[in-house]
């Protein structure tokens, strides 16, 4: 007896597909319901994923023992009730899992993620019918296909970004949670979530509009939209006698400095920056020279690196830079009420 892995029963009412009204997917069979008749179409291999389009059904099937083998993308035409084509995919189930499958305007989009990295970025494949050439994009966290548009949530060194054709919008969302595209509205407003936080982006205007959380409220700017905190961890008792401050340089311009204090004291500065864009933030570490009665700049080896930070609209961002006497660590978080 065959077990059902999907029972979408998706309705199809296009006149071009004759009298097919719905379908169901079994493990190795696609069942088409055409009026009062039922047609069973056997598929070679085990069907792992399927997605319905106006003219037919796309499926991914694995051929091999114990569920490990070559993967194929196939298409069943509703009108003819037969397999229109199959294409071999360039990865195997032992290496990658199919995280998502969508179809739009005759093109199939498939996200393959590493088996040993749940929640990690994967490869997005754009697969046209034969003999069209298959293309791919790396470091993709999620995607959404809407007709001819494909919204890609890409992972970069500067954080996640949403990409649509030539438009790229950085996300203000931070953290290591699972990023996903929740919804696309009016082919322009995209809701992206990470845990309990959602960001709304306008992909036609190329900007982030708003963020909201399920359990708390974000603090809105009131004279500043960025807090910079510098902390030197105490390593030994004499550290308490070393007086330190940091100069703050933003986009190549000295913006101010933190107050002075010993190791272990959090030094802070608040600044107002242009929102909805990236800024380059650099700190300079200065130490008190008791013999000369002045502060001297530390050598370059002990200086923090430049950090590129995105400032969202109507939000306050906090950058915490911590020095353990060997290296710096950086934490970027939104500020809540």
Tab-separated table of C-alpha atoms in Angstrom:
chain	number	residue	atom	x	y	z
A	1	UNK	CA	0.000	0.000	0.000
A	2	UNK	CA	1.410	3.378	-1.006
A	3	UNK	CA	1.630	6.086	1.630
A	4	UNK	CA	0.607	9.624	0.716
A	5	UNK	CA	3.380	12.137	1.301
A	6	UNK	CA	1.368	15.116	0.049
A	7	UNK	CA	-2.328	15.588	-0.452
A	8	UNK	CA	-2.621	19.101	-1.879
A	9	UNK	CA	-5.828	18.533	-3.850
A	10	UNK	CA	-5.169	21.853	-5.550
A	11	UNK	CA	-8.002	23.068	-7.768
A	12	UNK	CA	-7.260	24.091	-11.361
A	13	UNK	CA	-9.929	25.912	-13.369
A	14	UNK	CA	-8.092	27.077	-16.504
A	15	UNK	CA	-9.932	26.212	-19.738
A	16	UNK	CA	-6.585	25.308	-21.283
A	17	UNK	CA	-6.193	22.255	-19.059
A	18	UNK	CA	-9.361	20.535	-20.301
A	19	UNK	CA	-11.432	18.948	-17.528
A	20	UNK	CA	-8.691	18.340	-14.955
A	21	UNK	CA	-9.962	19.702	-11.643
A	22	UNK	CA	-7.509	18.463	-9.047
A	23	UNK	CA	-4.642	16.101	-8.325
A	24	UNK	CA	-3.031	14.168	-5.513
A	25	UNK	CA	0.556	13.009	-5.049
A	26	UNK	CA	1.450	9.587	-3.715
A	27	UNK	CA	4.951	8.304	-3.046
A	28	UNK	CA	5.580	7.128	-6.620
A	29	UNK	CA	2.387	8.136	-8.414
A	30	UNK	CA	0.553	11.298	-9.415
A	31	UNK	CA	-3.244	10.969	-9.545
A	32	UNK	CA	-5.182	13.290	-11.873
A	33	UNK	CA	-8.928	13.716	-11.439
A	34	UNK	CA	-10.483	14.653	-14.799
A	35	UNK	CA	-14.228	15.017	-14.364
A	36	UNK	CA	-15.543	11.585	-13.339
A	37	UNK	CA	-12.371	9.781	-14.421
A	38	UNK	CA	-9.179	9.117	-12.484
A	39	UNK	CA	-5.773	8.780	-14.160
A	40	UNK	CA	-2.766	7.396	-12.290
A	41	UNK	CA	0.644	8.416	-13.663
A	42	UNK	CA	3.566	6.352	-12.328
A	43	UNK	CA	6.789	8.234	-11.597
A	44	UNK	CA	10.190	6.578	-11.503
A	45	UNK	CA	11.616	7.110	-8.049
A	46	UNK	CA	10.192	8.463	-4.793
A	47	UNK	CA	8.487	11.864	-5.016
A	48	UNK	CA	9.940	14.202	-2.393
A	49	UNK	CA	8.352	17.533	-3.340
A	50	UNK	CA	5.708	18.812	-5.733
A	51	UNK	CA	4.185	22.143	-6.724
A	52	UNK	CA	1.154	22.848	-8.893
A	53	UNK	CA	1.118	25.387	-11.733
A	54	UNK	CA	-1.700	26.455	-14.066
A	55	UNK	CA	-0.766	23.974	-16.787
A	56	UNK	CA	0.612	21.061	-14.789
A	57	UNK	CA	2.429	19.627	-11.821
A	58	UNK	CA	6.172	19.826	-11.118
A	59	UNK	CA	7.745	17.190	-8.895
A	60	UNK	CA	11.156	16.216	-7.512
A	61	UNK	CA	11.875	12.488	-7.321
A	62	UNK	CA	14.888	10.572	-6.043
A	63	UNK	CA	16.091	7.386	-7.708
A	64	UNK	CA	18.225	5.092	-5.653
A	65	UNK	CA	18.206	2.745	-2.700
A	66	UNK	CA	17.348	3.907	0.822
A	67	UNK	CA	16.292	7.318	-0.458
A	68	UNK	CA	19.826	8.210	-1.589
A	69	UNK	CA	20.456	8.729	-5.273
A	70	UNK	CA	20.090	11.059	-8.218
A	71	UNK	CA	17.386	13.695	-8.111
A	72	UNK	CA	15.137	14.579	-11.036
A	73	UNK	CA	12.752	17.451	-11.658
A	74	UNK	CA	9.767	16.364	-13.726
A	75	UNK	CA	6.659	17.979	-15.188
A	76	UNK	CA	3.241	16.366	-15.763
A	77	UNK	CA	1.012	18.143	-18.256
A	78	UNK	CA	-2.603	18.354	-17.078
A	79	UNK	CA	-3.910	18.444	-20.647
A	80	UNK	CA	-2.168	15.320	-21.930
A	81	UNK	CA	-1.906	13.535	-18.596
A	82	UNK	CA	1.679	12.523	-19.323
A	83	UNK	CA	5.199	13.406	-18.204
A	84	UNK	CA	6.318	16.338	-20.345
A	85	UNK	CA	9.975	16.313	-19.333
A	86	UNK	CA	12.446	15.316	-16.642
A	87	UNK	CA	15.743	17.020	-15.805
A	88	UNK	CA	18.487	15.622	-13.630
A	89	UNK	CA	19.467	17.944	-10.772
A	90	UNK	CA	23.164	18.586	-9.972
A	91	UNK	CA	23.085	17.295	-6.370
A	92	UNK	CA	22.108	14.174	-4.419
A	93	UNK	CA	19.898	13.653	-1.391
A	94	UNK	CA	22.865	12.545	0.720
A	95	UNK	CA	24.386	16.006	0.265
A	96	UNK	CA	21.452	18.414	0.098
A	97	UNK	CA	17.787	18.579	1.029
A	98	UNK	CA	15.117	20.352	-0.993
A	99	UNK	CA	13.986	23.142	1.311
A	100	UNK	CA	11.525	24.804	-1.057
A	101	UNK	CA	10.029	24.360	-4.517
A	102	UNK	CA	7.977	26.991	-6.370
A	103	UNK	CA	6.934	27.645	-9.973
A	104	UNK	CA	6.179	30.875	-11.784
A	105	UNK	CA	5.595	31.665	-15.477
A	106	UNK	CA	6.883	28.267	-16.620
A	107	UNK	CA	10.082	28.502	-14.543
A	108	UNK	CA	10.784	26.321	-11.498
A	109	UNK	CA	12.760	27.631	-8.509
A	110	UNK	CA	14.322	25.123	-6.120
A	111	UNK	CA	16.274	25.815	-2.919
A	112	UNK	CA	18.771	23.103	-1.924
A	113	UNK	CA	20.350	23.335	1.547
A	114	UNK	CA	23.181	21.273	3.106
A	115	UNK	CA	22.014	18.203	4.999
A	116	UNK	CA	24.353	18.941	7.922
A	117	UNK	CA	23.405	22.606	8.251
A	118	UNK	CA	19.748	23.156	9.180
A	119	UNK	CA	18.845	26.804	8.744
A	120	UNK	CA	22.004	27.428	6.713
A	121	UNK	CA	22.103	29.204	3.377
A	122	UNK	CA	21.856	27.046	0.283
A	123	UNK	CA	21.783	27.221	-3.501
A	124	UNK	CA	18.790	28.483	-5.448
A	125	UNK	CA	18.288	26.834	-8.838
A	126	UNK	CA	16.321	28.490	-11.648
A	127	UNK	CA	15.142	25.690	-13.945
A	128	UNK	CA	13.420	26.404	-17.279
A	129	UNK	CA	11.919	23.671	-19.479
A	130	UNK	CA	14.408	21.873	-21.767
A	131	UNK	CA	16.469	22.921	-23.608
A	132	UNK	CA	16.735	26.057	-21.434
A	133	UNK	CA	19.879	26.384	-19.328
A	134	UNK	CA	19.707	25.892	-15.575
A	135	UNK	CA	21.214	28.708	-13.456
A	136	UNK	CA	21.965	29.014	-9.745
A	137	UNK	CA	22.590	31.552	-6.985
A	138	UNK	CA	24.635	30.788	-3.848
A	139	UNK	CA	24.128	31.795	-0.190
A	140	UNK	CA	20.330	31.966	-0.352
A	141	UNK	CA	18.346	31.670	2.891
A	142	UNK	CA	14.870	31.716	1.346
A	143	UNK	CA	13.012	32.825	-1.787
A	144	UNK	CA	9.545	33.526	-3.126
A	145	UNK	CA	8.458	33.200	-6.756
A	146	UNK	CA	5.586	35.391	-7.950
A	147	UNK	CA	5.031	35.129	-11.686
A	148	UNK	CA	8.151	36.421	-13.408
A	149	UNK	CA	9.555	37.857	-10.152
A	150	UNK	CA	11.805	35.936	-7.779
A	151	UNK	CA	12.517	37.523	-4.390
A	152	UNK	CA	15.752	36.132	-2.932
A	153	UNK	CA	16.793	36.410	0.705
A	154	UNK	CA	20.582	36.287	0.435
A	155	UNK	CA	23.161	35.862	3.190
A	156	UNK	CA	26.189	38.197	2.954
A	157	UNK	CA	29.120	39.194	5.156
A	158	UNK	CA	27.226	42.414	5.933
A	159	UNK	CA	24.067	40.542	6.933
A	160	UNK	CA	20.953	39.320	5.104
A	161	UNK	CA	19.665	41.226	2.068
A	162	UNK	CA	16.539	40.939	-0.038
A	163	UNK	CA	17.159	40.920	-3.781
A	164	UNK	CA	14.724	41.441	-6.651
A	165	UNK	CA	16.312	41.771	-10.101
A	166	UNK	CA	18.638	44.820	-9.806
A	167	UNK	CA	17.201	45.996	-6.458
A	168	UNK	CA	18.961	45.021	-3.224
A	169	UNK	CA	17.684	46.065	0.202
A	170	UNK	CA	19.668	45.256	3.383
A	171	UNK	CA	17.689	43.935	6.323
A	172	UNK	CA	17.744	45.539	9.738
A	173	UNK	CA	16.928	42.156	11.285
A	174	UNK	CA	19.798	40.790	13.341
A	175	UNK	CA	20.564	37.560	15.126
A	176	UNK	CA	21.248	33.971	14.247
A	177	UNK	CA	17.634	32.848	13.993
A	178	UNK	CA	16.034	31.385	10.919
A	179	UNK	CA	15.268	34.051	8.315
A	180	UNK	CA	12.295	33.477	6.035
A	181	UNK	CA	10.031	35.330	3.605
A	182	UNK	CA	6.569	35.230	5.157
A	183	UNK	CA	4.537	36.954	2.481
A	184	UNK	CA	4.639	39.169	-0.617
A	185	UNK	CA	1.856	41.761	-1.008
A	186	UNK	CA	0.942	43.662	-4.204
A	187	UNK	CA	4.167	42.351	-5.822
A	188	UNK	CA	6.213	44.903	-3.837
A	189	UNK	CA	5.746	44.688	-0.033
A	190	UNK	CA	7.731	41.772	1.410
A	191	UNK	CA	7.446	40.528	4.999
A	192	UNK	CA	10.655	38.898	6.246
A	193	UNK	CA	10.776	37.226	9.665
A	194	UNK	CA	13.469	36.078	12.046
A	195	UNK	CA	12.026	34.400	15.095
A	196	UNK	CA	9.501	36.759	16.650
A	197	UNK	CA	10.536	39.839	14.657
A	198	UNK	CA	9.177	40.863	11.244
A	199	UNK	CA	10.482	43.484	8.841
A	200	UNK	CA	8.440	45.073	6.048
A	201	UNK	CA	10.356	46.027	2.881
A	202	UNK	CA	9.202	47.912	-0.217
A	203	UNK	CA	11.086	46.293	-3.090
A	204	UNK	CA	9.876	48.772	-5.706
A	205	UNK	CA	11.097	51.746	-3.667
A	206	UNK	CA	14.181	49.766	-2.532
A	207	UNK	CA	13.853	50.495	1.185
A	208	UNK	CA	12.959	49.025	4.552
A	209	UNK	CA	9.731	50.485	5.935
A	210	UNK	CA	9.056	49.053	9.351
A	211	UNK	CA	9.902	46.440	11.976
A	212	UNK	CA	7.661	44.924	14.613
A	213	UNK	CA	7.970	42.194	17.203
A	214	UNK	CA	5.434	39.845	18.729
A	215	UNK	CA	6.476	40.344	22.350
A	216	UNK	CA	8.010	43.835	22.618
A	217	UNK	CA	8.232	47.277	21.033
A	218	UNK	CA	11.234	48.890	19.386
A	219	UNK	CA	12.422	52.227	20.756
A	220	UNK	CA	12.083	54.982	18.163
A	221	UNK	CA	14.813	57.611	17.607
A	222	UNK	CA	14.707	60.735	19.758
A	223	UNK	CA	17.784	62.761	18.895
A	224	UNK	CA	19.876	59.666	18.130
A	225	UNK	CA	19.472	56.387	16.229
A	226	UNK	CA	22.734	54.663	17.108
A	227	UNK	CA	24.364	53.828	20.441
A	228	UNK	CA	28.039	52.856	20.452
A	229	UNK	CA	29.394	51.138	23.559
A	230	UNK	CA	33.024	50.134	24.124
A	231	UNK	CA	34.012	47.745	26.908
A	232	UNK	CA	37.487	46.564	27.928
A	233	UNK	CA	37.350	43.335	29.881
A	234	UNK	CA	39.370	43.291	33.095
A	235	UNK	CA	42.223	40.796	32.872
A	236	UNK	CA	44.327	41.735	35.921
A	237	UNK	CA	43.959	44.131	38.876
A	238	UNK	CA	46.365	46.744	37.409
A	239	UNK	CA	43.888	47.193	34.546
A	240	UNK	CA	41.830	49.347	36.921
A	241	UNK	CA	44.571	51.995	36.816
A	242	UNK	CA	44.648	52.207	32.994
A	243	UNK	CA	42.463	55.039	31.701
A	244	UNK	CA	40.968	54.552	28.228
A	245	UNK	CA	38.704	56.349	25.779
A	246	UNK	CA	37.705	55.767	22.151
A	247	UNK	CA	37.416	58.269	19.340
A	248	UNK	CA	34.506	57.572	16.991
A	249	UNK	CA	34.950	58.012	13.217
A	250	UNK	CA	31.887	57.495	11.026
A	251	UNK	CA	32.146	57.494	7.230
A	252	UNK	CA	35.666	58.921	7.543
A	253	UNK	CA	34.636	61.863	9.746
A	254	UNK	CA	35.433	62.147	13.466
A	255	UNK	CA	32.036	62.268	15.167
A	256	UNK	CA	33.002	62.430	18.821
A	257	UNK	CA	34.519	60.355	21.596
A	258	UNK	CA	33.441	58.246	24.518
A	259	UNK	CA	34.075	59.292	28.092
A	260	UNK	CA	37.287	58.086	29.783
A	261	UNK	CA	37.427	55.300	32.318
A	262	UNK	CA	39.214	52.167	33.535
A	263	UNK	CA	38.838	48.670	32.103
A	264	UNK	CA	35.487	47.116	32.850
A	265	UNK	CA	33.634	50.421	32.536
A	266	UNK	CA	31.192	50.685	29.630
A	267	UNK	CA	31.995	53.805	27.581
A	268	UNK	CA	29.153	55.118	25.430
A	269	UNK	CA	28.306	57.654	22.748
A	270	UNK	CA	24.980	58.326	20.987
A	271	UNK	CA	24.840	59.662	17.432
A	272	UNK	CA	22.237	60.477	14.783
A	273	UNK	CA	22.971	59.017	11.349
A	274	UNK	CA	21.148	59.053	8.027
A	275	UNK	CA	18.730	56.106	8.119
A	276	UNK	CA	18.042	53.464	5.491
A	277	UNK	CA	21.683	53.087	4.477
A	278	UNK	CA	25.000	51.563	5.547
A	279	UNK	CA	27.613	53.517	7.513
A	280	UNK	CA	31.254	52.694	8.173
A	281	UNK	CA	32.027	52.922	11.890
A	282	UNK	CA	35.599	52.960	13.204
A	283	UNK	CA	36.839	53.406	16.751
A	284	UNK	CA	40.296	54.534	17.848
A	285	UNK	CA	41.617	53.354	21.199
A	286	UNK	CA	43.518	55.935	23.280
A	287	UNK	CA	45.401	55.323	26.588
A	288	UNK	CA	46.444	57.787	29.294
A	289	UNK	CA	50.230	58.247	29.472
A	290	UNK	CA	50.778	59.219	33.143
A	291	UNK	CA	54.392	60.239	32.561
A	292	UNK	CA	53.450	62.749	29.861
A	293	UNK	CA	50.090	63.647	31.310
A	294	UNK	CA	48.234	63.040	28.067
A	295	UNK	CA	46.392	60.400	26.090
A	296	UNK	CA	48.281	58.595	23.332
A	297	UNK	CA	46.805	56.587	20.467
A	298	UNK	CA	47.508	52.838	20.734
A	299	UNK	CA	49.355	51.077	17.920
A	300	UNK	CA	47.380	49.732	14.963
A	301	UNK	CA	47.583	46.115	16.132
A	302	UNK	CA	45.401	46.946	19.142
A	303	UNK	CA	42.841	49.045	17.245
A	304	UNK	CA	39.293	47.874	16.362
A	305	UNK	CA	38.479	47.158	12.732
A	306	UNK	CA	36.055	49.157	10.620
A	307	UNK	CA	32.483	47.861	10.974
A	308	UNK	CA	29.811	48.455	8.337
A	309	UNK	CA	26.406	48.913	9.955
A	310	UNK	CA	22.963	49.388	8.433
A	311	UNK	CA	20.748	51.998	10.122
A	312	UNK	CA	17.055	51.180	9.594
A	313	UNK	CA	14.236	53.693	9.382
A	314	UNK	CA	12.623	54.669	12.712
A	315	UNK	CA	14.843	52.366	14.763
A	316	UNK	CA	17.759	52.647	17.180
A	317	UNK	CA	20.722	50.302	16.732
A	318	UNK	CA	23.271	49.460	19.420
A	319	UNK	CA	26.870	48.486	18.584
A	320	UNK	CA	28.828	46.929	21.458
A	321	UNK	CA	32.595	46.534	20.946
A	322	UNK	CA	34.367	44.388	23.541
A	323	UNK	CA	38.172	44.094	23.887
A	324	UNK	CA	39.688	41.161	25.836
A	325	UNK	CA	43.247	42.522	25.566
A	326	UNK	CA	43.862	40.310	22.508
A	327	UNK	CA	41.004	40.821	20.067
A	328	UNK	CA	37.740	42.664	19.584
A	329	UNK	CA	34.241	41.199	19.356
A	330	UNK	CA	31.231	43.003	17.906
A	331	UNK	CA	27.536	42.752	18.754
A	332	UNK	CA	24.776	44.622	16.893
A	333	UNK	CA	21.243	44.670	18.322
A	334	UNK	CA	18.088	46.776	18.060
A	335	UNK	CA	16.992	48.779	21.112
A	336	UNK	CA	13.665	47.971	22.727
A	337	UNK	CA	11.391	49.866	25.100
